[in-house]
Short mmCIF file of C-alpha atoms in Angstrom, two decimals:
data_model
loop_
_atom_site.label_atom_id
_atom_site.label_comp_id
_atom_site.label_asym_id
_atom_site.label_seq_id
_atom_site.Cartn_x
_atom_site.Cartn_y
_atom_site.Cartn_z
CA UNK X 1 -7.98 -22.32 16.87
CA UNK X 2 -8.05 -20.08 19.93
CA UNK X 3 -5.68 -20.61 22.82
CA UNK X 4 -5.20 -18.55 25.96
CA UNK X 5 -2.40 -20.64 27.35
CA UNK X 6 0.37 -18.16 26.55
CA UNK X 7 1.68 -15.57 28.97
CA UNK X 8 -0.70 -12.57 28.93
CA UNK X 9 -2.44 -14.16 25.95
CA UNK X 10 -6.01 -13.31 25.09
CA UNK X 11 -5.73 -15.01 21.73
CA UNK X 12 -2.86 -17.39 21.30
CA UNK X 13 -1.68 -19.43 18.35
CA UNK X 14 1.69 -20.19 19.79
CA UNK X 15 2.81 -22.35 16.88
CA UNK X 16 5.08 -21.06 14.13
CA UNK X 17 3.25 -18.82 11.61
CA UNK X 18 0.22 -18.52 13.89
CA UNK X 19 -2.51 -16.00 13.13
CA UNK X 20 -3.08 -14.57 16.59
CA UNK X 21 -0.74 -15.25 19.47
CA UNK X 22 -0.61 -13.80 22.97
CA UNK X 23 2.36 -15.80 24.13
CA UNK X 24 4.89 -13.00 23.72
CA UNK X 25 6.03 -10.69 26.48
CA UNK X 26 3.80 -7.60 26.78
CA UNK X 27 1.90 -8.56 23.65
CA UNK X 28 -1.59 -7.37 22.76
CA UNK X 29 -1.82 -9.45 19.65
CA UNK X 30 1.22 -11.62 19.18
CA UNK X 31 2.39 -13.97 16.49
CA UNK X 32 5.64 -14.79 18.14
CA UNK X 33 6.57 -17.36 15.55
CA UNK X 34 8.79 -16.48 12.62
CA UNK X 35 6.94 -14.59 9.85
CA UNK X 36 3.85 -14.11 12.02
CA UNK X 37 1.14 -11.67 11.00
CA UNK X 38 0.81 -9.69 14.22
CA UNK X 39 3.46 -9.85 16.89
CA UNK X 40 3.84 -8.10 20.23
CA UNK X 41 6.76 -10.14 21.42
CA UNK X 42 9.34 -7.43 20.76
CA UNK X 43 10.78 -5.22 23.44
CA UNK X 44 8.76 -2.00 23.87
CA UNK X 45 6.22 -3.11 21.28
CA UNK X 46 2.85 -1.38 21.24
CA UNK X 47 -0.36 -2.33 19.50
CA UNK X 48 1.18 -3.99 16.50
CA UNK X 49 4.60 -5.54 16.49
CA UNK X 50 6.22 -7.83 13.95
CA UNK X 51 9.50 -8.35 15.67
CA UNK X 52 10.15 -11.52 13.70
CA UNK X 53 12.28 -11.48 10.59
CA UNK X 54 10.38 -10.23 7.50
CA UNK X 55 7.45 -9.11 9.65
CA UNK X 56 4.84 -6.70 8.32
CA UNK X 57 4.43 -4.36 11.27
CA UNK X 58 6.99 -3.96 14.00
CA UNK X 59 7.22 -1.71 17.02
CA UNK X 60 10.29 -3.28 18.52
CA UNK X 61 12.80 -1.00 16.83
CA UNK X 62 14.61 1.91 18.38
CA UNK X 63 12.78 5.21 17.80
CA UNK X 64 9.76 3.39 16.40
CA UNK X 65 6.40 5.15 16.41
CA UNK X 66 3.12 3.93 15.00
CA UNK X 67 4.72 1.77 12.38
CA UNK X 68 8.19 0.35 12.67
CA UNK X 69 9.76 -2.57 10.84
CA UNK X 70 13.02 -2.91 12.63
CA UNK X 71 13.29 -6.48 11.43
CA UNK X 72 15.39 -7.29 8.39
CA UNK X 73 13.56 -6.60 5.10
CA UNK X 74 10.42 -5.41 6.88
CA UNK X 75 7.66 -3.56 5.05
CA UNK X 76 7.71 -0.37 7.08
CA UNK X 77 10.90 0.38 8.91
CA UNK X 78 12.33 3.00 11.19
CA UNK X 79 15.85 1.73 11.33
CA UNK X 80 16.31 -1.55 9.48
CA UNK X 81 18.71 -2.22 6.64
CA UNK X 82 17.15 -2.07 3.14
CA UNK X 83 13.92 -0.63 4.51
CA UNK X 84 11.29 1.05 2.36
CA UNK X 85 10.56 3.88 4.78
CA UNK X 86 13.13 4.66 7.43
CA UNK X 87 13.38 6.86 10.49
CA UNK X 88 10.45 9.08 9.43
CA UNK X 89 7.84 9.30 6.70
CA UNK X 90 10.68 9.51 4.25
CA UNK X 91 14.09 8.37 5.29
CA UNK X 92 16.93 10.59 6.33
CA UNK X 93 19.63 8.12 7.19
CA UNK X 94 18.89 4.46 6.46
CA UNK X 95 21.23 2.34 4.37
CA UNK X 96 19.83 1.58 0.90
CA UNK X 97 16.48 3.09 1.82
CA UNK X 98 13.92 4.17 -0.76
CA UNK X 99 14.17 7.85 0.10
CA UNK X 100 17.19 9.04 2.00
CA UNK X 101 18.85 12.22 3.13
CA UNK X 102 22.26 10.84 3.90
CA UNK X 103 22.38 7.08 3.45
CA UNK X 104 24.89 5.28 1.27
CA UNK X 105 23.61 4.37 -2.22
CA UNK X 106 20.15 5.70 -1.45
CA UNK X 107 17.55 6.42 -4.12
CA UNK X 108 16.89 10.02 -3.12
CA UNK X 109 19.72 11.58 -1.16
CA UNK X 110 21.10 14.91 -0.12
CA UNK X 111 24.59 13.88 0.84
CA UNK X 112 25.15 10.15 0.46
CA UNK X 113 27.92 8.57 -1.57
CA UNK X 114 26.85 7.43 -5.08
CA UNK X 115 23.27 8.51 -4.41
CA UNK X 116 20.72 8.96 -7.20
CA UNK X 117 19.75 12.53 -6.33
CA UNK X 118 22.35 14.34 -4.28
CA UNK X 119 23.40 17.82 -3.35
CA UNK X 120 26.88 17.13 -2.11
CA UNK X 121 27.81 13.46 -2.36
CA UNK X 122 30.76 12.10 -4.30
CA UNK X 123 29.85 10.81 -7.80
CA UNK X 124 26.21 11.71 -7.27
CA UNK X 125 23.71 11.82 -10.13
CA UNK X 126 22.42 15.33 -9.38
CA UNK X 127 24.87 17.38 -7.37
CA UNK X 128 25.46 20.97 -6.39
CA UNK X 129 28.93 20.67 -5.00
CA UNK X 130 30.12 17.08 -4.96
CA UNK X 131 33.07 15.62 -6.83
CA UNK X 132 32.19 14.45 -10.37
CA UNK X 133 28.67 15.79 -9.89
CA UNK X 134 26.45 16.63 -12.85
#
């Protein structure tokens, strides 16, 4: 149930998919197993980190702040591929992000190729200067 055996662990559930785990490096709460709830095992992680694949919260990513989901397909993301929010509140550069300022095939874009809403991209849906723009 509770285990303090991990390195720097206050709470530790070192098994895969554990609830609380302190076994990770520099973790506060850590669920170092794959798909863990809270994880601090990532490099430079802060309070919450979900450095595992498909994690909820992650602080391990480059340029991450309060929330970062640098893991693949994470919920909140600062840099990951296919993220919902990327690099800011709304994304300015992530690939296939929900809102984007420059990413390829983004939903809301100012310059990306084949973007949904674009001001300059090629073949954009709404364009002010791009080729084949509306």
